[in-house]
């Protein structure tokens, strides 16, 4: 980068002023940012005029792509009419009612009420708060521990980061908090034993969970948090048999099931909610991101009748439900989210994803023949392509080689934005992507893999030989 040559460029000013999450802050001082200027459909353009296919919907969120005028209008109209009101102390407004009603109507299982916050992390934090409040109401205050998966991503506020199963969000932050337990990631390719079937794998994992529950004592476990398909852990699709075996176990020990649909909600897997795809019957559901196609921050936590009744009873005893957020159900975000769902319904988003799924998933699976690719996995319009040093043994590359990051950078050069989660390249394009754009995305990804391969042949050969 030529940042030194242009001290007043936006990149140089960024370096001098902004802290970027999920970034090596020291490296950022040399490398600087890729500054995106504008977007249209599935395309974004940087400040130098280069165009990219947005292969990740931003951060798994801009499901309707860029330039949706109806969303701009819905927000502007609400902003003019009533830009803010709160929900504290029996106050309310129409946009939040209309959104809550719609969410309850389309919920994958019967839900009773909706609590709003501003992000997926807050949604997960609030779900933990609801679970604690619920068990206090049930006179089981000792039920306060949570279980989630290694490699799960539930967000980055303190409880959400504790639920998250990734050291990078916890190390040096004094997390996870006590009482946040993690179990094996249901990723058959990485965690399956030689000769084991998927069914046996699921049984083994659920047996391990039962062992943990018994060791911790069932009466201390409040809830189990799952993502129907894990996103930021590298796109992991758990076997259906895993959830089929897990749910009766949770019932047996009266442990709440919380489905984090922050990525999977609103058509991503081919159903309106991932709970339908993965046959989950959760007590609480969190959605965010695609709820507003990320045009404004908002998240929703749906709770079932059992949870709501107990929480309402407890709040009556306490005199107040003491959970408040200034922006809970913000009217502009709510109006925009309501319009977002209207668009999903008009475009028949689930039919669209199912129609595009074979082109996208089969196209990616053709890349499984590439010498760098160990596994291609995904569902609907979300996928992960895991790069490995040895296809036969599934041996990963030495982390120091940063093969995933190199591939992501090559994709960027080729005009495709993807993420590298370790050595897994993740894809989650806007649901408005066309068939021709999927072809273009696949072609650019293939080029990026070839570029990475060519680069490794030259610069990484000694590292490969050392292993
Ligand atoms: C499954 C899941 N849950 C929660 C979150 C956190 O959402 P946010 O970044 O809006 O706080 C994310 C973010 O990527 C996510 O993927």
Tab-separated table of C-alpha atoms and ligand atoms in Angstrom:
chain	number	residue	atom	x	y	z
A	1	UNK	CA	0.000	0.000	0.000
A	2	UNK	CA	1.182	3.518	-0.683
A	3	UNK	CA	-0.290	5.064	2.404
A	4	UNK	CA	2.807	7.032	3.298
A	5	UNK	CA	2.606	8.731	-0.092
A	6	UNK	CA	-0.909	9.952	0.596
A	7	UNK	CA	-1.101	11.067	4.210
A	8	UNK	CA	-4.562	12.566	3.786
A	9	UNK	CA	-6.090	9.606	1.967
A	10	UNK	CA	-9.115	8.073	3.661
A	11	UNK	CA	-7.019	4.928	4.261
A	12	UNK	CA	-4.317	6.887	6.094
A	13	UNK	CA	-6.902	8.789	8.111
A	14	UNK	CA	-8.592	5.474	9.000
A	15	UNK	CA	-5.280	4.134	10.274
A	16	UNK	CA	-4.856	7.200	12.463
A	17	UNK	CA	-8.390	7.188	13.889
A	18	UNK	CA	-10.368	3.917	13.780
A	19	UNK	CA	-10.136	0.635	15.727
A	20	UNK	CA	-11.260	-2.349	13.596
A	21	UNK	CA	-12.690	-5.467	15.266
A	22	UNK	CA	-11.578	-8.919	14.100
A	23	UNK	CA	-8.395	-7.336	12.767
A	24	UNK	CA	-4.705	-7.525	13.648
A	25	UNK	CA	-4.411	-3.916	14.795
A	26	UNK	CA	-0.663	-3.749	14.315
A	27	UNK	CA	-0.873	-5.186	10.787
A	28	UNK	CA	-3.614	-2.699	10.014
A	29	UNK	CA	-1.126	0.123	10.531
A	30	UNK	CA	0.791	-1.110	7.454
A	31	UNK	CA	-1.980	-2.666	5.427
A	32	UNK	CA	-4.774	-0.162	5.994
A	33	UNK	CA	-8.435	-0.725	5.133
A	34	UNK	CA	-10.292	-1.664	1.973
A	35	UNK	CA	-12.725	1.264	1.939
A	36	UNK	CA	-16.097	0.472	0.419
A	37	UNK	CA	-17.909	3.435	-1.014
A	38	UNK	CA	-21.217	2.237	-2.441
A	39	UNK	CA	-23.292	-0.781	-3.330
A	40	UNK	CA	-25.897	-1.948	-5.815
A	41	UNK	CA	-27.502	-5.395	-5.725
A	42	UNK	CA	-24.784	-7.930	-4.905
A	43	UNK	CA	-21.998	-5.564	-5.982
A	44	UNK	CA	-19.970	-3.118	-3.924
A	45	UNK	CA	-17.466	-0.551	-5.174
A	46	UNK	CA	-14.420	0.721	-3.292
A	47	UNK	CA	-13.307	4.345	-3.202
A	48	UNK	CA	-10.931	3.688	-6.130
A	49	UNK	CA	-13.768	2.491	-8.337
A	50	UNK	CA	-12.993	-1.250	-8.187
A	51	UNK	CA	-16.115	-3.463	-8.116
A	52	UNK	CA	-16.505	-6.635	-6.076
A	53	UNK	CA	-19.137	-9.341	-5.749
A	54	UNK	CA	-20.192	-9.201	-2.113
A	55	UNK	CA	-19.844	-12.924	-1.431
A	56	UNK	CA	-20.565	-12.570	2.282
A	57	UNK	CA	-23.552	-10.174	2.357
A	58	UNK	CA	-21.268	-7.904	4.379
A	59	UNK	CA	-21.140	-9.954	7.590
A	60	UNK	CA	-23.802	-12.574	6.748
A	61	UNK	CA	-26.459	-9.878	6.852
A	62	UNK	CA	-27.309	-7.790	3.739
A	63	UNK	CA	-29.705	-10.439	2.438
A	64	UNK	CA	-31.553	-8.094	0.097
A	65	UNK	CA	-28.345	-6.630	-1.282
A	66	UNK	CA	-27.741	-2.927	-1.745
A	67	UNK	CA	-29.936	-0.186	-3.170
A	68	UNK	CA	-33.333	-1.363	-1.876
A	69	UNK	CA	-35.240	1.900	-2.216
A	70	UNK	CA	-38.301	0.551	-0.413
A	71	UNK	CA	-36.255	0.100	2.753
A	72	UNK	CA	-34.909	3.628	2.477
A	73	UNK	CA	-38.455	4.953	2.060
A	74	UNK	CA	-39.838	2.913	4.974
A	75	UNK	CA	-37.112	4.242	7.258
A	76	UNK	CA	-37.416	7.840	6.040
A	77	UNK	CA	-41.198	7.895	6.452
A	78	UNK	CA	-41.000	6.528	9.975
A	79	UNK	CA	-38.164	8.891	10.821
A	80	UNK	CA	-40.295	11.868	9.794
A	81	UNK	CA	-43.378	10.643	11.637
A	82	UNK	CA	-41.873	9.399	14.911
A	83	UNK	CA	-38.083	8.905	14.941
A	84	UNK	CA	-38.029	7.561	18.466
A	85	UNK	CA	-40.138	6.242	21.241
A	86	UNK	CA	-39.440	3.707	23.950
A	87	UNK	CA	-41.305	0.734	25.380
A	88	UNK	CA	-40.631	1.317	29.058
A	89	UNK	CA	-43.400	1.733	31.613
A	90	UNK	CA	-46.285	0.664	29.354
A	91	UNK	CA	-45.393	2.979	26.434
A	92	UNK	CA	-45.584	1.714	22.842
A	93	UNK	CA	-45.859	2.532	19.136
A	94	UNK	CA	-47.344	0.889	16.052
A	95	UNK	CA	-44.183	-0.176	14.146
A	96	UNK	CA	-43.028	-2.455	16.962
A	97	UNK	CA	-46.482	-4.052	17.260
A	98	UNK	CA	-46.671	-4.685	13.534
A	99	UNK	CA	-43.225	-6.254	13.492
A	100	UNK	CA	-43.861	-8.406	16.577
A	101	UNK	CA	-47.158	-9.675	15.158
A	102	UNK	CA	-45.498	-10.586	11.866
A	103	UNK	CA	-42.652	-12.432	13.599
A	104	UNK	CA	-45.102	-14.424	15.720
A	105	UNK	CA	-47.061	-15.258	12.561
A	106	UNK	CA	-44.037	-16.604	10.665
A	107	UNK	CA	-42.230	-18.195	13.651
A	108	UNK	CA	-41.275	-21.817	12.879
A	109	UNK	CA	-42.849	-23.078	16.133
A	110	UNK	CA	-45.518	-21.423	18.289
A	111	UNK	CA	-44.053	-18.419	20.057
A	112	UNK	CA	-45.816	-16.094	22.503
A	113	UNK	CA	-44.035	-12.712	22.615
A	114	UNK	CA	-41.078	-10.827	21.139
A	115	UNK	CA	-38.356	-8.860	22.940
A	116	UNK	CA	-36.318	-6.458	20.812
A	117	UNK	CA	-32.713	-5.353	21.059
A	118	UNK	CA	-30.136	-3.954	18.657
A	119	UNK	CA	-27.768	-6.734	17.642
A	120	UNK	CA	-27.360	-10.470	17.605
A	121	UNK	CA	-25.018	-10.252	20.583
A	122	UNK	CA	-27.574	-8.372	22.637
A	123	UNK	CA	-30.222	-10.867	21.540
A	124	UNK	CA	-28.111	-13.721	22.926
A	125	UNK	CA	-27.282	-11.792	26.105
A	126	UNK	CA	-30.979	-11.123	26.601
A	127	UNK	CA	-31.811	-14.798	25.968
A	128	UNK	CA	-29.404	-15.694	28.781
A	129	UNK	CA	-31.107	-13.099	31.002
A	130	UNK	CA	-34.554	-14.492	30.128
A	131	UNK	CA	-33.332	-18.011	30.919
A	132	UNK	CA	-32.031	-16.958	34.334
A	133	UNK	CA	-35.201	-14.991	35.091
A	134	UNK	CA	-37.301	-17.946	33.948
A	135	UNK	CA	-35.578	-20.422	36.256
A	136	UNK	CA	-35.824	-18.023	39.187
A	137	UNK	CA	-39.540	-17.760	38.452
A	138	UNK	CA	-39.703	-21.571	38.429
A	139	UNK	CA	-38.023	-21.567	41.873
A	140	UNK	CA	-34.934	-23.284	40.482
A	141	UNK	CA	-32.354	-20.511	40.907
A	142	UNK	CA	-29.505	-23.023	40.795
A	143	UNK	CA	-30.295	-23.676	37.103
A	144	UNK	CA	-27.877	-21.034	35.771
A	145	UNK	CA	-25.247	-22.721	33.595
A	146	UNK	CA	-25.307	-22.659	29.801
A	147	UNK	CA	-24.043	-25.137	27.236
A	148	UNK	CA	-22.988	-24.262	23.700
A	149	UNK	CA	-20.661	-25.679	21.048
A	150	UNK	CA	-16.975	-25.271	20.496
A	151	UNK	CA	-16.639	-23.061	17.407
A	152	UNK	CA	-20.134	-21.625	17.985
A	153	UNK	CA	-20.477	-17.909	17.395
A	154	UNK	CA	-23.143	-16.183	19.457
A	155	UNK	CA	-21.696	-12.685	19.527
A	156	UNK	CA	-19.289	-10.522	21.443
A	157	UNK	CA	-20.981	-8.890	24.424
A	158	UNK	CA	-19.943	-10.501	27.699
A	159	UNK	CA	-22.525	-13.298	27.945
A	160	UNK	CA	-22.619	-13.807	24.153
A	161	UNK	CA	-18.827	-14.003	23.966
A	162	UNK	CA	-18.938	-16.540	26.808
A	163	UNK	CA	-21.414	-18.628	24.790
A	164	UNK	CA	-19.190	-18.285	21.739
A	165	UNK	CA	-16.788	-21.205	21.488
A	166	UNK	CA	-13.741	-19.526	20.045
A	167	UNK	CA	-10.548	-18.613	21.905
A	168	UNK	CA	-9.975	-15.496	19.794
A	169	UNK	CA	-13.069	-13.853	21.295
A	170	UNK	CA	-12.169	-14.915	24.841
A	171	UNK	CA	-8.409	-15.061	25.368
A	172	UNK	CA	-7.033	-11.951	27.082
A	173	UNK	CA	-10.620	-10.723	27.700
A	174	UNK	CA	-11.012	-12.826	30.913
A	175	UNK	CA	-13.745	-14.862	29.243
A	176	UNK	CA	-15.712	-17.090	29.247
A	177	UNK	CA	-17.531	-16.269	32.485
A	178	UNK	CA	-17.975	-19.153	34.941
A	179	UNK	CA	-20.854	-21.464	34.160
A	180	UNK	CA	-20.563	-21.280	30.377
A	181	UNK	CA	-19.759	-24.823	29.239
A	182	UNK	CA	-18.725	-25.906	25.756
A	183	UNK	CA	-19.200	-29.245	24.027
A	184	UNK	CA	-17.738	-30.798	20.906
A	185	UNK	CA	-18.506	-29.099	17.607
A	186	UNK	CA	-20.932	-31.264	15.560
A	187	UNK	CA	-18.652	-31.210	12.513
A	188	UNK	CA	-18.484	-34.726	11.103
A	189	UNK	CA	-15.549	-34.038	8.741
A	190	UNK	CA	-13.297	-32.759	11.536
A	191	UNK	CA	-14.657	-34.563	14.613
A	192	UNK	CA	-15.834	-37.896	13.166
A	193	UNK	CA	-13.735	-40.962	14.006
A	194	UNK	CA	-12.360	-43.284	11.290
A	195	UNK	CA	-15.095	-45.674	10.181
A	196	UNK	CA	-17.791	-43.894	12.171
A	197	UNK	CA	-21.153	-43.228	10.469
A	198	UNK	CA	-22.915	-39.868	10.879
A	199	UNK	CA	-25.519	-41.589	13.004
A	200	UNK	CA	-22.877	-43.076	15.318
A	201	UNK	CA	-21.125	-39.707	15.435
A	202	UNK	CA	-24.353	-38.018	16.562
A	203	UNK	CA	-24.942	-40.657	19.235
A	204	UNK	CA	-21.389	-40.278	20.548
A	205	UNK	CA	-21.653	-36.490	20.798
A	206	UNK	CA	-25.020	-36.614	22.533
A	207	UNK	CA	-23.657	-39.233	24.966
A	208	UNK	CA	-20.774	-36.864	25.744
A	209	UNK	CA	-23.283	-34.084	26.416
A	210	UNK	CA	-25.268	-36.309	28.762
A	211	UNK	CA	-22.069	-37.156	30.608
A	212	UNK	CA	-21.338	-33.450	31.031
A	213	UNK	CA	-24.890	-32.710	32.214
A	214	UNK	CA	-24.676	-35.492	34.802
A	215	UNK	CA	-21.229	-34.364	35.954
A	216	UNK	CA	-22.410	-30.761	36.364
A	217	UNK	CA	-25.780	-31.940	37.770
A	218	UNK	CA	-28.862	-31.457	35.578
A	219	UNK	CA	-30.435	-29.057	38.055
A	220	UNK	CA	-27.662	-26.540	37.376
A	221	UNK	CA	-28.134	-26.285	33.598
A	222	UNK	CA	-30.402	-23.472	32.386
A	223	UNK	CA	-30.225	-23.673	28.586
A	224	UNK	CA	-28.469	-25.088	25.542
A	225	UNK	CA	-27.713	-22.582	22.745
A	226	UNK	CA	-27.406	-23.815	19.147
A	227	UNK	CA	-27.070	-22.336	15.679
A	228	UNK	CA	-29.118	-24.469	13.222
A	229	UNK	CA	-26.143	-24.150	10.862
A	230	UNK	CA	-23.011	-22.701	12.411
A	231	UNK	CA	-21.802	-19.627	10.544
A	232	UNK	CA	-18.745	-17.897	11.924
A	233	UNK	CA	-17.325	-21.208	13.185
A	234	UNK	CA	-16.584	-21.982	9.525
A	235	UNK	CA	-20.065	-22.959	8.240
A	236	UNK	CA	-20.800	-26.289	9.906
A	237	UNK	CA	-23.990	-28.156	9.040
A	238	UNK	CA	-24.698	-30.527	11.953
A	239	UNK	CA	-26.150	-33.919	10.942
A	240	UNK	CA	-29.960	-33.938	11.284
A	241	UNK	CA	-29.567	-36.978	13.506
A	242	UNK	CA	-27.549	-34.867	15.943
A	243	UNK	CA	-30.402	-32.475	16.665
A	244	UNK	CA	-32.874	-35.371	16.618
A	245	UNK	CA	-30.937	-37.046	19.444
A	246	UNK	CA	-30.048	-33.863	21.332
A	247	UNK	CA	-33.573	-32.543	21.811
A	248	UNK	CA	-35.008	-35.489	23.791
A	249	UNK	CA	-31.941	-35.302	26.041
A	250	UNK	CA	-32.641	-31.631	26.802
A	251	UNK	CA	-36.281	-32.486	27.495
A	252	UNK	CA	-35.218	-35.297	29.823
A	253	UNK	CA	-33.249	-32.852	32.002
A	254	UNK	CA	-35.608	-29.887	31.513
A	255	UNK	CA	-33.004	-27.718	29.786
A	256	UNK	CA	-34.254	-24.865	27.585
A	257	UNK	CA	-33.300	-24.939	23.920
A	258	UNK	CA	-32.310	-21.578	22.417
A	259	UNK	CA	-31.937	-21.354	18.649
A	260	UNK	CA	-29.633	-18.579	17.485
A	261	UNK	CA	-31.003	-17.765	14.013
A	262	UNK	CA	-28.986	-14.587	13.605
A	263	UNK	CA	-27.491	-15.989	10.371
A	264	UNK	CA	-30.025	-18.659	9.422
A	265	UNK	CA	-33.226	-16.621	9.814
A	266	UNK	CA	-35.233	-15.318	6.817
A	267	UNK	CA	-34.571	-17.861	4.117
A	268	UNK	CA	-30.818	-18.425	4.241
A	269	UNK	CA	-31.162	-22.243	4.405
A	270	UNK	CA	-34.225	-22.448	2.133
A	271	UNK	CA	-36.837	-22.197	4.908
A	272	UNK	CA	-37.904	-19.002	6.632
A	273	UNK	CA	-36.080	-20.248	9.760
A	274	UNK	CA	-33.286	-22.765	10.244
A	275	UNK	CA	-35.342	-24.412	12.988
A	276	UNK	CA	-37.625	-25.750	10.243
A	277	UNK	CA	-34.708	-27.013	8.124
A	278	UNK	CA	-33.000	-28.681	11.071
A	279	UNK	CA	-36.239	-29.817	12.779
A	280	UNK	CA	-35.683	-27.876	15.982
A	281	UNK	CA	-38.368	-27.005	18.531
A	282	UNK	CA	-36.734	-24.211	20.515
A	283	UNK	CA	-38.071	-22.372	23.553
A	284	UNK	CA	-36.460	-19.140	22.377
A	285	UNK	CA	-35.324	-17.912	18.961
A	286	UNK	CA	-32.975	-15.024	18.274
A	287	UNK	CA	-32.855	-13.281	14.927
A	288	UNK	CA	-31.023	-10.174	13.703
A	289	UNK	CA	-28.945	-9.372	10.582
A	290	UNK	CA	-31.349	-10.313	7.729
A	291	UNK	CA	-34.277	-9.159	9.904
A	292	UNK	CA	-33.547	-5.672	8.546
A	293	UNK	CA	-31.211	-6.822	5.762
A	294	UNK	CA	-28.724	-4.951	8.001
A	295	UNK	CA	-29.947	-1.545	6.794
A	296	UNK	CA	-30.432	-0.624	10.474
A	297	UNK	CA	-29.490	-2.456	13.678
A	298	UNK	CA	-32.265	-4.536	15.239
A	299	UNK	CA	-32.648	-7.996	16.750
A	300	UNK	CA	-35.612	-9.975	18.002
A	301	UNK	CA	-35.861	-12.630	20.699
A	302	UNK	CA	-39.003	-14.736	20.475
A	303	UNK	CA	-40.040	-16.648	23.591
A	304	UNK	CA	-42.609	-19.397	23.888
A	305	UNK	CA	-45.669	-19.424	26.144
A	306	UNK	CA	-43.978	-21.350	28.936
A	307	UNK	CA	-41.107	-18.877	29.150
A	308	UNK	CA	-43.353	-15.826	28.803
A	309	UNK	CA	-45.848	-16.945	31.457
A	310	UNK	CA	-43.137	-17.546	34.038
A	311	UNK	CA	-41.326	-14.288	33.217
A	312	UNK	CA	-44.584	-12.307	33.434
A	313	UNK	CA	-45.448	-13.938	36.773
A	314	UNK	CA	-42.027	-13.141	38.187
A	315	UNK	CA	-42.192	-9.528	36.982
A	316	UNK	CA	-45.504	-9.166	38.766
A	317	UNK	CA	-43.966	-10.434	41.990
A	318	UNK	CA	-40.951	-8.172	41.519
A	319	UNK	CA	-43.119	-5.209	40.523
A	320	UNK	CA	-41.288	-4.701	37.230
A	321	UNK	CA	-39.462	-6.642	34.504
A	322	UNK	CA	-36.135	-4.966	35.102
A	323	UNK	CA	-34.626	-5.463	31.652
A	324	UNK	CA	-34.610	-2.232	29.651
A	325	UNK	CA	-32.791	-0.925	26.597
A	326	UNK	CA	-33.243	2.619	25.313
A	327	UNK	CA	-33.503	1.373	21.738
A	328	UNK	CA	-35.584	-1.778	22.328
A	329	UNK	CA	-38.015	-1.899	19.394
A	330	UNK	CA	-36.736	1.370	17.899
A	331	UNK	CA	-39.566	2.557	15.614
A	332	UNK	CA	-37.381	3.313	12.581
A	333	UNK	CA	-35.607	-0.063	12.753
A	334	UNK	CA	-38.939	-1.799	13.388
A	335	UNK	CA	-40.654	-0.143	10.400
A	336	UNK	CA	-37.698	-1.000	8.201
A	337	UNK	CA	-37.637	-4.623	9.413
A	338	UNK	CA	-41.365	-4.948	8.752
A	339	UNK	CA	-40.804	-3.758	5.182
A	340	UNK	CA	-37.861	-6.161	4.832
A	341	UNK	CA	-40.085	-9.119	5.715
A	342	UNK	CA	-42.737	-7.824	3.300
A	343	UNK	CA	-40.129	-7.957	0.513
A	344	UNK	CA	-39.044	-11.487	1.515
A	345	UNK	CA	-42.658	-12.602	1.259
A	346	UNK	CA	-43.315	-10.845	-2.048
A	347	UNK	CA	-40.201	-12.317	-3.660
A	348	UNK	CA	-40.998	-15.724	-2.093
A	349	UNK	CA	-37.534	-15.827	-0.637
A	350	UNK	CA	-37.614	-19.484	0.404
A	351	UNK	CA	-38.631	-20.640	-3.078
A	352	UNK	CA	-35.887	-18.463	-4.535
A	353	UNK	CA	-33.200	-19.926	-2.268
A	354	UNK	CA	-34.337	-23.468	-3.013
A	355	UNK	CA	-34.225	-22.704	-6.716
A	356	UNK	CA	-30.692	-21.248	-6.513
A	357	UNK	CA	-29.353	-23.803	-4.020
A	358	UNK	CA	-28.371	-26.536	-6.536
A	359	UNK	CA	-26.526	-24.094	-8.769
A	360	UNK	CA	-24.639	-22.604	-5.815
A	361	UNK	CA	-23.968	-25.752	-3.782
A	362	UNK	CA	-23.283	-28.081	-6.734
A	363	UNK	CA	-21.060	-25.442	-8.317
A	364	UNK	CA	-19.044	-25.199	-5.115
A	365	UNK	CA	-18.892	-28.963	-4.727
A	366	UNK	CA	-17.197	-29.163	-8.107
A	367	UNK	CA	-14.327	-27.320	-6.428
A	368	UNK	CA	-13.859	-30.344	-4.148
A	369	UNK	CA	-11.569	-31.727	-6.886
A	370	UNK	CA	-9.207	-28.793	-6.476
A	371	UNK	CA	-5.904	-29.881	-4.868
A	372	UNK	CA	-6.324	-27.345	-2.032
A	373	UNK	CA	-9.898	-28.231	-1.090
A	374	UNK	CA	-10.624	-30.747	1.686
A	375	UNK	CA	-14.340	-30.246	2.207
A	376	UNK	CA	-17.127	-28.181	0.672
A	377	UNK	CA	-20.141	-27.875	2.947
A	378	UNK	CA	-23.262	-25.791	3.195
A	379	UNK	CA	-27.001	-25.520	2.834
A	380	UNK	CA	-29.187	-23.095	0.939
A	381	UNK	CA	-27.096	-20.022	0.155
A	382	UNK	CA	-24.397	-20.429	2.801
A	383	UNK	CA	-21.234	-22.475	2.352
A	384	UNK	CA	-17.713	-23.147	3.566
A	385	UNK	CA	-14.751	-24.378	1.515
A	386	UNK	CA	-12.084	-25.837	3.782
A	387	UNK	CA	-8.523	-25.811	2.455
A	388	UNK	CA	-6.198	-28.599	3.575
A	389	UNK	CA	-2.570	-29.570	3.088
A	390	UNK	CA	-3.429	-33.230	2.459
A	391	UNK	CA	-6.813	-34.215	1.060
A	392	UNK	CA	-6.433	-37.886	2.016
A	393	UNK	CA	-5.488	-37.401	5.665
A	394	UNK	CA	-7.370	-34.068	6.030
A	395	UNK	CA	-4.195	-32.627	7.571
A	396	UNK	CA	-4.488	-28.854	7.841
A	397	UNK	CA	-1.879	-26.350	6.744
A	398	UNK	CA	0.543	-24.928	9.257
A	399	UNK	CA	-1.340	-21.955	10.737
A	400	UNK	CA	1.623	-19.663	10.160
A	401	UNK	CA	1.160	-20.110	6.410
A	402	UNK	CA	-2.197	-18.311	6.676
A	403	UNK	CA	-3.471	-20.137	3.594
A	404	UNK	CA	-7.082	-19.074	4.160
A	405	UNK	CA	-6.104	-15.432	4.423
A	406	UNK	CA	-3.993	-15.665	1.261
A	407	UNK	CA	-6.925	-17.155	-0.617
A	408	UNK	CA	-9.251	-14.437	0.683
A	409	UNK	CA	-6.759	-11.800	-0.495
A	410	UNK	CA	-6.539	-13.420	-3.940
A	411	UNK	CA	-10.330	-13.440	-4.127
A	412	UNK	CA	-10.323	-9.743	-3.267
A	413	UNK	CA	-7.840	-9.107	-6.083
A	414	UNK	CA	-10.170	-11.021	-8.396
A	415	UNK	CA	-13.100	-8.860	-7.294
A	416	UNK	CA	-14.827	-11.230	-4.870
A	417	UNK	CA	-15.267	-10.538	-1.159
A	418	UNK	CA	-15.236	-13.643	1.052
A	419	UNK	CA	-14.130	-14.394	4.611
A	420	UNK	CA	-11.378	-16.708	5.757
A	421	UNK	CA	-12.208	-18.421	9.032
A	422	UNK	CA	-8.969	-20.217	9.693
A	423	UNK	CA	-8.462	-22.032	6.393
A	424	UNK	CA	-12.162	-22.172	5.569
A	425	UNK	CA	-13.381	-19.726	2.949
A	426	UNK	CA	-16.968	-18.793	3.750
A	427	UNK	CA	-19.676	-17.638	1.371
A	428	UNK	CA	-23.075	-16.163	2.174
A	429	UNK	CA	-24.161	-14.051	-0.805
A	430	UNK	CA	-27.225	-11.793	-0.816
A	431	UNK	CA	-30.380	-13.815	-1.498
A	432	UNK	CA	-31.118	-11.556	-4.473
A	433	UNK	CA	-28.091	-12.953	-6.337
A	434	UNK	CA	-28.885	-14.029	-9.909
A	435	UNK	CA	-27.842	-17.281	-11.578
A	436	UNK	CA	-25.353	-15.400	-13.770
A	437	UNK	CA	-23.875	-13.757	-10.679
A	438	UNK	CA	-23.505	-17.158	-9.001
A	439	UNK	CA	-21.549	-18.334	-12.070
A	440	UNK	CA	-19.341	-15.263	-11.802
A	441	UNK	CA	-18.817	-15.798	-8.060
A	442	UNK	CA	-17.825	-19.435	-8.639
A	443	UNK	CA	-15.431	-18.517	-11.461
A	444	UNK	CA	-13.703	-15.879	-9.335
A	445	UNK	CA	-13.410	-18.253	-6.395
A	446	UNK	CA	-11.820	-20.892	-8.636
A	447	UNK	CA	-9.334	-18.293	-9.870
A	448	UNK	CA	-8.518	-17.336	-6.274
A	449	UNK	CA	-7.877	-21.005	-5.413
A	450	UNK	CA	-5.587	-21.342	-8.439
A	451	UNK	CA	-3.751	-18.139	-7.493
A	452	UNK	CA	-3.294	-19.434	-3.946
A	453	UNK	CA	-2.008	-22.742	-5.271
A	454	UNK	CA	0.473	-20.975	-7.544
A	455	UNK	CA	1.657	-18.787	-4.673
A	456	UNK	CA	2.093	-21.765	-2.336
A	457	UNK	CA	4.162	-23.613	-4.955
A	458	UNK	CA	6.665	-20.804	-4.907
A	459	UNK	CA	6.716	-19.338	-1.435
A	460	UNK	CA	5.411	-22.157	0.738
A	461	UNK	CA	7.232	-25.147	-0.731
A	462	UNK	CA	9.804	-25.231	2.094
A	463	UNK	CA	7.051	-24.999	4.696
A	464	UNK	CA	5.150	-27.810	2.985
A	465	UNK	CA	8.269	-29.970	2.876
A	466	UNK	CA	8.948	-29.377	6.577
A	467	UNK	CA	5.660	-30.906	7.669
B	1	LIG	C1	-25.029	-16.866	14.851
B	1	LIG	C2	-24.676	-15.493	15.333
B	1	LIG	N1	-25.164	-15.076	16.499
B	1	LIG	C3	-24.899	-13.848	16.981
B	1	LIG	C4	-24.104	-12.961	16.285
B	1	LIG	C5	-23.799	-11.624	16.827
B	1	LIG	O1	-24.495	-10.660	16.141
B	1	LIG	P1	-24.014	-9.131	16.178
B	1	LIG	O2	-22.699	-9.060	15.511
B	1	LIG	O3	-25.140	-8.420	15.488
B	1	LIG	O4	-23.928	-8.737	17.612
B	1	LIG	C6	-23.576	-13.356	15.047
B	1	LIG	C7	-22.717	-12.446	14.263
B	1	LIG	O5	-22.094	-12.807	13.298
B	1	LIG	C8	-23.849	-14.653	14.573
B	1	LIG	O6	-23.327	-15.087	13.413
